[in-house]
């Protein structure tokens, strides 16, 4: 997440749900939980497209951990190698053209539409051909979360123009690229019939209960079912039938409303000026005063079929409208599809969605509209370790006409307000969710919340037990009856992140292993290793509580021992976000986002250049977000 552009620390949630004041003994709960988890049999993997491969792999962590780093390089353990594969501006390999990256950022908007977008985030490997378990050929779908316009244009944000807005819009969205392992090296296949860019200008369909609702209609689209583009594509998910889900996070920052801002826009953080993208100056649909319904068309989960380059992306409104971080999949025993989803802002909520229909394993096309029908829930964490999924359906939990919810479309377009009304628990910025394939426990990173306990803000509760929570924590739960569709769960805190060497006892973490803070990216490999990626914001990096902690990093938790150790450190000023593997676990793909980011003026290319020249080096021009490939020298399973 961008620090200055997306303003993750602003608090849009001012509803009056009472905070718990009891702090439970998280360690005691944790021991009980581990005993319970140990008694569970090994269960089937949560979802089966890219990851449902059984491996002779016990999830034990076997690498030698690395130290912290402030160097402008990617470091991995001895015996591993990390290589950039797909950098901002690299050609995707479209037959329509393969423009080379210009190191002065001189590429046009049209060229940018045929190149990697900026600021890679969520990523998923899809084997080729579809239905295979190939670990030598496949597709990568990669989110491009946002743009730093200082870097994106040769002269930064000077002489702001329609062409610059168009290039910024072109650098957003998703890349689909074909990759292949040739002679021990992964390469982008160019040209490839699968190569595709989805951008902020790509035609999309709106589907599900909110499609066509009056609040979804605009001057350009009186139907409320057709629109252009997806933005701020943060983390992601995928379906068992092999489609990609890209999740719209801080979409509010692209809008500006110089008029009187209605409460439904205020609740999502739309403000007078936006977050500095300046699209509204040349693209009037981002003027939220002139086009008050256009913001309602963002904040959704968008389905893309990477195997079909002509597929029209679909906004799936049944999954709710929030600042979506990601959508971690799970599968019930009777093949209903479940997604766990965070709304990443201070004091926002954790959601779950359960499909009405079962996944059709035999007929892929039969799943085309499966994501349009289901039930959305929001989490309430009780102080006694129990939890409830509160249903967000019109007519229940106070979601009545008297409270402003006349239809299910109202509930979904105003998901945050519906969750307020239902009485969900306000969390410390829910980021990624992930399901442990060994015991079906679900984990969520709560990256940080410096406002917890501040004057006029909610105080601590059992699930968010620290005031001024600068380091964040990871919470987890287990559904009742081991059923992902359950309405109740048991929870506890897996780890309080932080630096145990800090003198302030309230800030001590309980990490067993290496120090980290601001957990964000979270993923289980099929053997059950948990991978944690950090996003210490640029304004916090290297100072204050983070003075002793270097560049952002990726760590691995051995779930057999609970020990968390450092696997990777990124270059200066970056965030590590997004991780996926080939089915054999022998190649890992990781995204390095915004190397060289500075916390002050980001419209000026000189500032990031002074910090980082990764990955191309000092002679190469501008720092570039990139997907990297990680392999073991002996060809073994990553992490083993
Ligand atoms: Fe885009 Fe919440 O990170
Ligand atoms: Ca980010
Ligand atoms: Ca983050
Ligand atoms: Ca994130």
Coordinates of C-alpha atoms and ligand atoms in Angstrom, one line a residue:
X1 CA 0.0 0.0 0.0
X2 CA 1.3 3.4 -0.8
X3 CA 1.9 5.5 2.3
X4 CA 1.1 9.0 1.1
X5 CA -1.2 8.2 -1.9
X6 CA -3.6 5.8 -0.3
X7 CA -3.6 7.2 3.2
X8 CA -4.2 3.8 4.9
X9 CA -4.2 5.5 8.3
X10 CA -7.1 7.7 7.8
X11 CA -10.1 6.5 9.7
X12 CA -13.4 6.4 7.8
X13 CA -15.1 4.2 10.4
X14 CA -16.7 6.3 13.0
X15 CA -19.6 4.0 13.9
X16 CA -20.3 3.4 17.6
X17 CA -19.8 -0.4 18.1
X18 CA -18.6 -0.8 21.7
X19 CA -15.0 -2.0 22.0
X20 CA -14.1 -4.8 24.3
X21 CA -11.9 -3.8 27.1
X22 CA -10.7 -7.2 28.3
X23 CA -7.3 -8.3 27.1
X24 CA -7.1 -12.1 27.0
X25 CA -3.9 -14.0 27.7
X26 CA -3.1 -14.7 24.1
X27 CA -0.3 -17.1 25.0
X28 CA -2.6 -19.2 27.0
X29 CA -5.1 -19.2 24.2
X30 CA -2.4 -20.1 21.8
X31 CA -1.3 -23.2 23.7
X32 CA -4.8 -24.4 23.9
X33 CA -5.2 -23.8 20.2
X34 CA -2.0 -25.6 19.3
X35 CA -3.1 -28.6 21.3
X36 CA -6.4 -28.6 19.5
X37 CA -4.8 -28.2 16.1
X38 CA -2.3 -31.0 16.8
X39 CA -5.2 -33.4 17.4
X40 CA -6.7 -32.7 14.0
X41 CA -6.1 -35.1 11.1
X42 CA -4.5 -33.8 8.0
X43 CA -7.3 -32.5 5.7
X44 CA -7.6 -31.9 2.1
X45 CA -6.1 -28.8 0.5
X46 CA -8.4 -25.8 0.4
X47 CA -8.7 -25.1 -3.3
X48 CA -7.5 -27.1 -6.2
X49 CA -6.4 -25.1 -9.2
X50 CA -2.8 -24.0 -9.0
X51 CA -1.9 -25.5 -5.7
X52 CA -3.6 -28.9 -5.2
X53 CA -0.6 -31.0 -5.6
X54 CA 0.5 -33.5 -3.0
X55 CA 4.2 -33.3 -2.3
X56 CA 6.5 -35.5 -0.2
X57 CA 7.1 -32.5 2.0
X58 CA 6.4 -32.1 5.7
X59 CA 6.5 -28.3 5.8
X60 CA 9.7 -28.2 7.8
X61 CA 11.8 -25.1 7.3
X62 CA 15.3 -26.0 6.3
X63 CA 17.1 -22.9 5.1
X64 CA 19.6 -20.9 7.0
X65 CA 17.9 -17.6 8.0
X66 CA 19.5 -14.3 6.8
X67 CA 20.1 -11.2 8.7
X68 CA 18.4 -7.8 8.3
X69 CA 19.6 -5.6 5.5
X70 CA 19.6 -1.9 4.5
X71 CA 21.3 -2.6 1.2
X72 CA 19.8 -1.9 -2.2
X73 CA 19.6 -5.6 -3.2
X74 CA 17.4 -8.7 -2.8
X75 CA 19.0 -11.1 -0.4
X76 CA 18.0 -14.8 0.0
X77 CA 19.6 -17.6 2.0
X78 CA 22.7 -19.5 1.0
X79 CA 21.9 -22.0 -1.7
X80 CA 19.1 -19.9 -3.2
X81 CA 19.1 -17.5 -6.1
X82 CA 16.7 -14.6 -6.8
X83 CA 16.4 -13.2 -10.4
X84 CA 14.2 -10.4 -11.8
X85 CA 11.8 -11.7 -14.3
X86 CA 9.2 -9.1 -15.1
X87 CA 9.8 -5.4 -14.3
X88 CA 7.6 -2.4 -14.8
X89 CA 7.9 -1.5 -18.4
X90 CA 8.9 -4.9 -19.7
X91 CA 6.9 -6.0 -22.7
X92 CA 4.2 -8.5 -21.9
X93 CA 4.7 -10.2 -25.2
X94 CA 1.5 -9.2 -27.0
X95 CA 1.4 -9.9 -30.8
X96 CA 0.1 -6.3 -31.0
X97 CA 3.6 -5.0 -30.1
X98 CA 6.5 -5.4 -27.8
X99 CA 7.8 -1.9 -27.0
X100 CA 11.1 -1.8 -25.1
X101 CA 11.2 0.0 -21.8
X102 CA 12.7 3.4 -22.0
X103 CA 14.8 4.1 -19.0
X104 CA 13.9 7.8 -19.0
X105 CA 10.2 6.7 -18.7
X106 CA 9.6 8.0 -22.2
X107 CA 7.2 5.3 -23.2
X108 CA 3.7 6.5 -24.3
X109 CA 0.4 5.5 -22.8
X110 CA -0.2 3.2 -25.8
X111 CA 3.2 1.5 -25.2
X112 CA 2.4 1.2 -21.5
X113 CA -0.7 -0.8 -22.4
X114 CA 1.6 -3.4 -23.9
X115 CA 4.1 -3.4 -21.0
X116 CA 4.1 -4.4 -17.3
X117 CA 2.2 -1.9 -15.2
X118 CA 3.7 -0.3 -12.1
X119 CA 3.9 -1.5 -8.5
X120 CA 3.3 -5.3 -8.6
X121 CA 1.3 -6.8 -5.8
X122 CA -0.8 -10.0 -5.7
X123 CA 0.4 -12.8 -8.1
X124 CA -0.8 -16.3 -9.0
X125 CA 0.7 -19.1 -11.1
X126 CA -1.7 -20.9 -13.5
X127 CA -0.2 -24.0 -15.1
X128 CA -0.4 -24.5 -18.9
X129 CA -2.2 -26.2 -20.3
X130 CA -5.3 -25.6 -18.2
X131 CA -5.9 -28.6 -15.9
X132 CA -2.3 -29.7 -15.9
X133 CA 0.1 -29.5 -13.1
X134 CA 2.9 -28.2 -15.2
X135 CA 5.8 -26.6 -13.3
X136 CA 7.7 -25.7 -16.4
X137 CA 5.1 -23.6 -18.3
X138 CA 2.3 -21.4 -17.1
X139 CA 0.7 -18.0 -16.8
X140 CA 1.4 -15.4 -14.2
X141 CA -1.4 -13.0 -13.3
X142 CA 0.0 -10.0 -11.6
X143 CA -1.7 -7.0 -10.0
X144 CA -0.3 -3.5 -10.6
X145 CA -1.6 -1.6 -7.5
X146 CA -0.9 2.1 -8.2
X147 CA 1.5 4.5 -9.9
X148 CA 4.2 6.8 -8.6
X149 CA 3.7 9.5 -11.3
X150 CA 7.1 11.0 -10.5
X151 CA 8.7 7.9 -11.9
X152 CA 6.1 7.1 -14.5
X153 CA 6.7 10.1 -16.7
X154 CA 10.1 11.6 -17.9
X155 CA 9.4 14.9 -16.2
X156 CA 7.3 13.6 -13.4
X157 CA 4.1 15.5 -12.7
X158 CA 5.1 18.7 -14.4
X159 CA 2.8 19.9 -17.2
X160 CA 0.1 17.5 -16.1
X161 CA -1.9 16.4 -19.1
X162 CA -4.6 14.0 -20.4
X163 CA -1.8 11.9 -21.9
X164 CA -0.2 11.5 -18.4
X165 CA -3.5 10.6 -16.9
X166 CA -4.0 8.0 -19.6
X167 CA -0.5 6.6 -19.0
X168 CA -1.2 6.3 -15.3
X169 CA -4.5 4.5 -16.0
X170 CA -2.6 2.2 -18.5
X171 CA -0.1 1.3 -15.7
X172 CA -2.8 0.1 -13.4
X173 CA -4.7 -3.2 -13.3
X174 CA -3.3 -6.6 -14.1
X175 CA -0.8 -8.3 -16.4
X176 CA -1.2 -11.8 -17.7
X177 CA 2.0 -13.2 -19.1
X178 CA 3.1 -16.6 -20.3
X179 CA 6.3 -17.9 -18.8
X180 CA 8.4 -21.0 -19.4
X181 CA 11.4 -22.8 -17.8
X182 CA 14.0 -23.2 -20.5
X183 CA 17.5 -24.5 -19.8
X184 CA 17.0 -23.9 -16.1
X185 CA 15.9 -20.3 -16.6
X186 CA 12.4 -18.8 -16.4
X187 CA 11.6 -16.5 -19.3
X188 CA 8.6 -14.5 -20.5
X189 CA 7.3 -16.1 -23.7
X190 CA 7.1 -13.4 -26.3
X191 CA 4.9 -13.4 -28.3
X192 CA 2.2 -15.3 -26.4
X193 CA -1.5 -15.5 -27.3
X194 CA -2.3 -15.2 -23.6
X195 CA -0.4 -12.0 -23.0
X196 CA -2.8 -9.4 -21.8
X197 CA -3.1 -6.1 -19.9
X198 CA -6.2 -5.2 -18.0
X199 CA -6.1 -1.5 -17.1
X200 CA -8.2 1.3 -15.6
X201 CA -9.6 1.6 -19.1
X202 CA -10.6 -2.0 -19.9
X203 CA -14.3 -2.6 -20.5
X204 CA -15.8 -4.8 -17.8
X205 CA -19.2 -6.2 -16.8
X206 CA -20.8 -5.6 -13.4
X207 CA -22.6 -8.8 -12.2
X208 CA -24.4 -10.0 -9.0
X209 CA -27.0 -8.5 -6.8
X210 CA -25.8 -4.8 -7.2
X211 CA -25.6 -4.9 -11.0
X212 CA -28.1 -2.5 -12.6
X213 CA -29.1 -1.0 -9.3
X214 CA -30.0 2.7 -9.5
X215 CA -26.9 3.6 -7.5
X216 CA -24.7 1.8 -10.0
X217 CA -26.0 3.8 -13.0
X218 CA -24.1 6.7 -14.5
X219 CA -24.5 9.1 -17.4
X220 CA -22.1 6.9 -19.5
X221 CA -23.8 3.7 -18.4
X222 CA -27.6 4.0 -17.8
X223 CA -27.7 0.2 -17.4
X224 CA -25.5 0.1 -14.4
X225 CA -23.9 -3.1 -15.7
X226 CA -21.0 -2.0 -18.0
X227 CA -18.0 0.1 -17.1
X228 CA -14.3 0.8 -17.7
X229 CA -11.5 -0.4 -15.6
X230 CA -10.2 -1.7 -12.3
X231 CA -7.9 0.3 -9.9
X232 CA -5.7 -0.1 -6.9
X233 CA -5.4 -3.8 -7.4
X234 CA -3.8 -4.9 -4.2
X235 CA -3.9 -8.6 -3.2
X236 CA -5.8 -11.3 -5.0
X237 CA -7.4 -14.7 -5.0
X238 CA -8.2 -17.5 -7.4
X239 CA -11.0 -19.9 -8.0
X240 CA -10.9 -23.7 -8.2
X241 CA -11.9 -23.5 -11.9
X242 CA -8.7 -21.5 -12.6
X243 CA -9.8 -17.9 -12.8
X244 CA -8.0 -14.9 -11.1
X245 CA -9.5 -12.5 -8.7
X246 CA -8.1 -9.0 -8.5
X247 CA -9.2 -6.9 -5.5
X248 CA -9.8 -3.2 -5.5
X249 CA -8.3 -1.6 -2.4
X250 CA -7.8 2.2 -2.1
X251 CA -10.0 3.2 -5.0
X252 CA -11.3 6.2 -3.1
X253 CA -8.0 8.1 -3.6
X254 CA -8.6 8.4 -7.4
X255 CA -11.8 10.5 -6.9
X256 CA -12.2 14.1 -5.9
X257 CA -15.4 15.7 -4.7
X258 CA -15.2 19.5 -4.3
X259 CA -18.8 19.7 -3.4
X260 CA -20.8 18.6 -0.4
X261 CA -19.7 15.0 0.1
X262 CA -22.5 12.6 0.9
X263 CA -22.1 10.2 3.8
X264 CA -21.9 7.1 1.6
X265 CA -18.8 8.6 0.0
X266 CA -17.4 9.8 3.4
X267 CA -17.6 6.3 4.8
X268 CA -15.2 5.1 2.2
X269 CA -12.9 8.1 2.4
X270 CA -13.7 10.0 -0.7
X271 CA -12.6 13.6 -0.1
X272 CA -12.2 17.0 -1.8
X273 CA -8.8 16.4 -3.4
X274 CA -8.2 12.6 -3.7
X275 CA -4.8 11.1 -3.0
X276 CA -2.7 12.9 -5.5
X277 CA -3.5 10.9 -8.7
X278 CA -5.1 14.0 -10.3
X279 CA -7.1 11.9 -12.8
X280 CA -10.3 14.0 -12.2
X281 CA -8.5 17.0 -13.9
X282 CA -8.7 15.3 -17.3
X283 CA -11.1 12.3 -16.8
X284 CA -14.4 13.7 -15.5
X285 CA -15.8 10.4 -14.3
X286 CA -13.4 10.6 -11.4
X287 CA -15.0 13.9 -10.3
X288 CA -17.3 12.4 -7.6
X289 CA -19.4 15.5 -7.4
X290 CA -20.3 15.5 -11.1
X291 CA -20.6 11.7 -11.2
X292 CA -21.7 10.6 -7.7
X293 CA -22.4 7.0 -8.7
X294 CA -19.1 6.3 -10.3
X295 CA -17.4 5.6 -6.9
X296 CA -20.0 2.9 -6.3
X297 CA -18.5 1.0 -9.3
X298 CA -15.2 0.5 -7.5
X299 CA -14.3 -1.5 -4.3
X300 CA -15.2 -4.9 -5.7
X301 CA -13.5 -8.2 -6.5
X302 CA -13.0 -8.6 -10.2
X303 CA -12.8 -12.1 -11.9
X304 CA -10.5 -12.5 -14.9
X305 CA -10.0 -15.8 -16.8
X306 CA -6.2 -15.8 -17.6
X307 CA -6.7 -18.7 -20.0
X308 CA -9.0 -16.7 -22.2
X309 CA -7.4 -13.4 -23.4
X310 CA -10.8 -12.2 -24.8
X311 CA -12.6 -12.7 -21.5
X312 CA -14.4 -9.6 -20.3
X313 CA -13.5 -9.0 -16.7
X314 CA -16.5 -9.2 -14.3
X315 CA -17.0 -7.2 -11.1
X316 CA -18.6 -9.7 -8.7
X317 CA -20.7 -7.5 -6.4
X318 CA -21.9 -10.4 -4.3
X319 CA -18.5 -10.4 -2.5
X320 CA -19.1 -6.9 -1.2
X321 CA -17.7 -3.4 -1.6
X322 CA -14.9 -2.5 0.7
X323 CA -11.2 -1.6 0.4
X324 CA -10.5 -5.2 -0.6
X325 CA -7.1 -6.4 0.3
X326 CA -7.4 -10.0 -1.1
X327 CA -9.7 -13.0 -1.3
X328 CA -8.2 -16.2 0.1
X329 CA -10.0 -19.3 -1.2
X330 CA -11.2 -22.3 0.7
X331 CA -13.5 -25.2 -0.3
X332 CA -16.1 -26.8 1.9
X333 CA -16.4 -30.6 2.1
X334 CA -19.3 -30.4 -0.4
X335 CA -17.4 -28.1 -2.8
X336 CA -18.9 -24.8 -1.9
X337 CA -16.4 -22.0 -2.5
X338 CA -15.5 -19.7 0.4
X339 CA -13.4 -16.5 0.4
X340 CA -11.8 -14.7 3.4
X341 CA -11.3 -11.0 2.8
X342 CA -9.8 -8.1 4.7
X343 CA -10.9 -4.5 4.5
X344 CA -7.5 -2.7 5.0
X345 CA -8.0 0.4 7.0
X346 CA -7.8 1.2 10.7
X347 CA -10.8 -0.2 12.5
X348 CA -12.3 -2.0 9.6
X349 CA -13.5 -5.6 9.3
X350 CA -12.8 -9.2 8.2
X351 CA -15.3 -10.7 5.9
X352 CA -16.2 -14.2 4.6
X353 CA -18.3 -15.2 1.6
X354 CA -19.9 -18.6 1.0
X355 CA -21.2 -19.6 -2.4
X356 CA -24.8 -20.7 -2.8
X357 CA -23.9 -23.3 -5.4
X358 CA -21.2 -26.0 -5.5
X359 CA -18.2 -25.9 -7.8
X360 CA -18.9 -28.0 -10.8
X361 CA -15.7 -30.0 -11.2
X362 CA -16.7 -31.5 -14.5
X363 CA -17.9 -28.5 -16.5
X364 CA -15.8 -25.4 -16.1
X365 CA -18.3 -23.2 -18.0
X366 CA -21.0 -24.1 -15.5
X367 CA -19.1 -22.1 -12.9
X368 CA -19.2 -18.9 -14.9
X369 CA -21.8 -17.2 -12.7
X370 CA -21.0 -19.0 -9.4
X371 CA -19.6 -15.9 -7.8
X372 CA -22.9 -14.0 -8.3
X373 CA -24.8 -16.0 -5.7
X374 CA -23.8 -16.5 -2.1
X375 CA -23.8 -15.1 1.4
X376 CA -21.5 -12.4 2.8
X377 CA -20.6 -12.4 6.5
X378 CA -18.5 -10.1 8.7
X379 CA -16.5 -11.3 11.8
X380 CA -17.2 -10.6 15.4
X381 CA -14.4 -11.7 17.8
X382 CA -15.6 -12.3 21.3
X383 CA -13.3 -11.9 24.3
X384 CA -13.8 -15.5 25.4
X385 CA -12.2 -16.8 22.2
X386 CA -15.4 -17.5 20.4
X387 CA -16.4 -15.7 17.3
X388 CA -19.4 -15.2 15.0
X389 CA -19.9 -14.6 11.3
X390 CA -22.7 -12.0 11.1
X391 CA -24.7 -12.4 8.0
X392 CA -25.0 -9.3 5.8
X393 CA -28.3 -10.1 4.1
X394 CA -31.1 -7.6 3.7
X395 CA -33.7 -8.0 6.5
X396 CA -31.4 -9.6 9.1
X397 CA -29.0 -8.2 11.7
X398 CA -30.6 -4.8 11.4
X399 CA -30.1 -4.5 7.7
X400 CA -33.7 -3.2 7.2
X401 CA -35.3 -0.4 5.2
X402 CA -35.6 1.6 8.4
X403 CA -31.8 1.6 8.6
X404 CA -31.3 2.4 4.9
X405 CA -31.0 -1.1 3.5
X406 CA -34.0 -1.6 1.2
X407 CA -32.4 -4.3 -1.0
X408 CA -29.4 -6.6 -1.1
X409 CA -27.9 -4.1 -3.5
X410 CA -28.0 -1.5 -0.8
X411 CA -26.3 -3.9 1.6
X412 CA -23.5 -4.7 -0.9
X413 CA -22.9 -1.1 -2.1
X414 CA -22.8 0.0 1.5
X415 CA -21.0 -3.1 2.8
X416 CA -19.1 -1.1 5.4
X417 CA -22.2 0.5 6.8
X418 CA -24.0 -2.9 6.8
X419 CA -21.1 -4.3 8.9
X420 CA -21.3 -1.3 11.2
X421 CA -25.0 -2.0 11.7
X422 CA -24.5 -5.7 12.3
X423 CA -21.9 -5.0 15.0
X424 CA -18.6 -6.4 13.6
X425 CA -15.3 -6.1 15.5
X426 CA -13.1 -3.2 14.4
X427 CA -9.6 -4.6 13.6
X428 CA -6.1 -3.3 13.2
X429 CA -6.0 -3.0 9.4
X430 CA -6.9 -6.5 8.0
X431 CA -4.6 -7.3 5.1
X432 CA -4.1 -10.8 3.6
X433 CA -5.9 -13.9 4.7
X434 CA -4.6 -17.4 4.2
X435 CA -5.7 -21.0 5.0
X436 CA -3.3 -23.6 6.4
X437 CA -3.9 -26.7 4.3
X438 CA -2.8 -29.0 7.1
X439 CA -5.5 -28.1 9.7
X440 CA -7.8 -25.6 7.9
X441 CA -7.0 -22.8 10.3
X442 CA -7.4 -19.4 8.8
X443 CA -4.9 -16.6 9.4
X444 CA -5.2 -12.8 8.8
X445 CA -2.4 -10.2 9.0
X446 CA -3.4 -7.1 11.0
X447 CA -0.6 -4.9 9.8
X448 CA -0.6 -2.1 12.3
X449 CA -2.8 0.6 13.9
X450 CA -1.2 3.5 15.6
X451 CA -4.6 5.0 16.4
X452 CA -5.7 2.0 18.6
X453 CA -6.3 3.5 22.0
X454 CA -5.7 7.1 20.9
X455 CA -8.0 9.9 22.2
X456 CA -11.4 9.6 20.6
X457 CA -10.6 6.2 19.0
X458 CA -11.6 2.7 20.0
X459 CA -9.5 1.2 22.8
X460 CA -8.0 -2.3 22.9
X461 CA -10.1 -5.4 22.7
X462 CA -9.2 -9.1 22.9
X463 CA -8.5 -9.4 19.2
X464 CA -6.6 -6.2 19.0
X465 CA -4.8 -6.1 22.3
X466 CA -2.2 -3.4 21.9
X467 CA -2.6 0.4 22.1
X468 CA -0.6 2.3 19.4
X469 CA 0.0 -1.1 17.6
X470 CA 2.9 0.0 15.4
X471 CA 4.1 -3.6 14.7
X472 CA 0.8 -5.4 14.0
X473 CA -0.1 -9.0 14.7
X474 CA -1.5 -12.1 13.0
X475 CA -4.8 -13.5 14.2
X476 CA -6.2 -16.9 13.4
X477 CA -9.4 -18.9 13.7
X478 CA -10.8 -22.3 13.2
X479 CA -14.4 -22.8 11.9
X480 CA -16.8 -24.7 14.1
X481 CA -17.2 -28.3 12.9
X482 CA -14.2 -27.8 10.6
X483 CA -16.7 -26.4 8.2
X484 CA -15.6 -23.3 6.2
X485 CA -19.3 -22.4 5.9
X486 CA -19.9 -22.4 9.6
X487 CA -21.3 -19.3 11.3
X488 CA -19.2 -19.6 14.4
X489 CA -15.5 -20.1 15.1
X490 CA -12.8 -20.2 17.8
X491 CA -9.9 -17.7 17.5
X492 CA -6.7 -16.6 19.1
X493 CA -3.6 -14.5 18.3
X494 CA -0.8 -16.4 16.5
X495 CA 1.9 -13.8 16.9
X496 CA 2.3 -10.2 18.1
X497 CA 4.9 -8.8 15.8
X498 CA 7.6 -6.4 17.1
X499 CA 11.0 -6.1 18.5
X500 CA 11.5 -8.0 21.8
X501 CA 14.6 -5.8 22.4
X502 CA 12.6 -2.6 22.7
X503 CA 12.5 -1.2 26.2
X504 CA 8.8 -0.5 26.2
X505 CA 7.2 -3.6 27.5
X506 CA 3.8 -2.8 25.8
X507 CA 5.5 -3.0 22.4
X508 CA 7.2 -6.3 23.0
X509 CA 6.2 -8.9 20.5
X510 CA 6.1 -12.6 21.2
X511 CA 7.9 -13.7 18.0
X512 CA 9.9 -16.9 18.3
X513 CA 12.6 -16.3 15.7
X514 CA 13.4 -13.2 13.7
X515 CA 12.2 -9.7 14.3
X516 CA 9.6 -8.1 12.0
X517 CA 6.7 -5.7 11.9
X518 CA 3.8 -4.7 9.7
X519 CA 2.9 -8.1 8.3
X520 CA 0.9 -7.8 5.1
X521 CA 1.4 -10.5 2.5
X522 CA 0.5 -14.0 3.8
X523 CA 0.4 -17.3 2.0
X524 CA 0.7 -21.0 2.8
X525 CA 2.5 -23.3 0.5
X526 CA 0.9 -26.7 -0.1
X527 CA 3.1 -28.3 2.5
X528 CA 1.9 -25.9 5.2
X529 CA 4.8 -23.4 5.5
X530 CA 3.5 -19.9 6.2
X531 CA 5.1 -17.1 4.3
X532 CA 4.9 -13.6 5.8
X533 CA 5.7 -10.4 3.8
X534 CA 6.2 -7.1 5.4
X535 CA 5.0 -3.6 4.4
X536 CA 6.5 -1.2 6.9
X537 CA 5.3 2.1 5.4
X538 CA 8.0 4.4 4.0
X539 CA 7.1 7.0 6.7
X540 CA 7.9 4.5 9.4
X541 CA 10.8 2.6 7.8
X542 CA 14.3 3.0 9.5
X543 CA 13.0 5.3 12.3
X544 CA 11.2 5.2 15.6
X545 CA 10.2 1.6 16.5
X546 CA 11.6 0.5 13.2
X547 CA 15.1 2.1 13.7
X548 CA 16.7 -1.3 14.3
X549 CA 14.8 -3.1 11.5
X550 CA 16.1 -2.9 7.9
X551 CA 14.4 -3.1 4.6
X552 CA 11.1 -4.8 4.2
X553 CA 11.3 -8.6 4.2
X554 CA 9.8 -12.0 3.8
X555 CA 9.8 -14.6 6.5
X556 CA 8.7 -18.2 6.8
X557 CA 6.9 -19.8 9.7
X558 CA 7.5 -23.4 10.5
X559 CA 4.1 -24.4 11.7
X560 CA 5.4 -27.5 13.4
X561 CA 7.5 -25.4 15.8
X562 CA 5.9 -21.9 15.5
X563 CA 9.3 -20.5 14.7
X564 CA 9.4 -17.6 12.2
X565 CA 12.7 -17.0 10.3
X566 CA 13.9 -14.5 7.8
X567 CA 14.1 -15.8 4.2
X568 CA 14.4 -12.6 2.0
X569 CA 15.2 -9.0 2.4
X570 CA 14.2 -6.5 -0.4
X571 CA 16.0 -3.5 -1.8
X572 CA 15.8 0.0 -0.2
X573 CA 12.4 1.7 0.1
X574 CA 10.5 -1.3 -1.2
X575 CA 7.6 -3.4 0.1
X576 CA 7.5 -7.2 -0.4
X577 CA 4.1 -8.3 -1.5
X578 CA 2.7 -11.2 -3.5
X579 CA 4.0 -14.8 -3.6
X580 CA 3.1 -17.9 -5.6
X581 CA 4.8 -21.1 -6.6
X582 CA 4.8 -23.7 -9.4
X583 CA 2.9 -26.9 -8.3
X584 CA 6.2 -28.7 -7.6
X585 CA 7.2 -26.0 -5.2
X586 CA 10.6 -25.7 -6.8
X587 CA 10.1 -22.2 -8.2
X588 CA 8.7 -19.3 -6.2
X589 CA 7.6 -15.9 -7.6
X590 CA 7.7 -12.9 -5.3
X591 CA 6.9 -9.3 -6.1
X592 CA 9.1 -6.4 -5.1
X593 CA 7.0 -3.2 -5.0
X594 CA 8.0 0.4 -5.1
X595 CA 11.8 0.2 -4.6
X596 CA 13.2 3.6 -3.8
X597 CA 9.9 5.0 -2.4
X598 CA 10.3 8.2 -0.5
X599 CA 7.8 9.5 2.1
X600 CA 7.8 13.1 0.9
X601 CA 7.3 14.5 -2.6
X602 CA 6.6 11.5 -4.9
X603 CA 6.0 13.5 -8.1
X604 CA 9.7 14.2 -8.4
X605 CA 11.7 11.4 -10.0
X606 CA 15.0 12.6 -8.4
X607 CA 13.9 11.4 -4.9
X608 CA 13.4 7.7 -5.5
X609 CA 16.4 7.7 -7.8
X610 CA 18.5 8.9 -4.9
X611 CA 17.4 6.0 -2.8
X612 CA 17.3 2.9 -5.1
X613 CA 18.4 1.9 -8.6
X614 CA 17.0 -1.7 -8.2
X615 CA 16.9 -3.9 -10.2
X616 CA 18.8 -2.4 -13.1
X617 CA 21.6 -0.8 -11.2
X618 CA 23.0 2.8 -11.3
X619 CA 23.4 2.8 -15.1
X620 CA 19.9 1.4 -15.7
X621 CA 17.7 4.4 -15.0
X622 CA 14.7 4.3 -12.7
X623 CA 13.9 1.9 -9.8
X624 CA 11.3 -0.6 -11.0
X625 CA 8.8 -2.8 -9.3
X626 CA 9.3 -6.4 -10.4
X627 CA 8.4 -10.0 -10.1
X628 CA 11.4 -12.1 -9.1
X629 CA 12.1 -15.8 -9.5
X630 CA 13.5 -17.7 -6.6
X631 CA 15.1 -21.1 -7.2
X632 CA 17.3 -23.4 -5.1
X633 CA 20.7 -24.2 -6.5
X634 CA 20.1 -27.9 -6.0
X635 CA 16.6 -27.6 -7.6
X636 CA 14.9 -28.5 -4.3
X637 CA 11.6 -27.3 -2.8
X638 CA 11.6 -23.7 -1.7
X639 CA 11.9 -23.4 2.1
X640 CA 12.7 -27.1 2.6
Ligands
LIG1 FE1 -2.4 -2.6 -0.8 FE2 -3.4 -3.1 2.2 O1 -2.2 -3.2 0.9
LIG2 CA1 1.7 -1.7 -1.6
LIG3 CA1 0.2 -2.8 3.6
LIG4 CA1 -1.0 -5.2 1.1

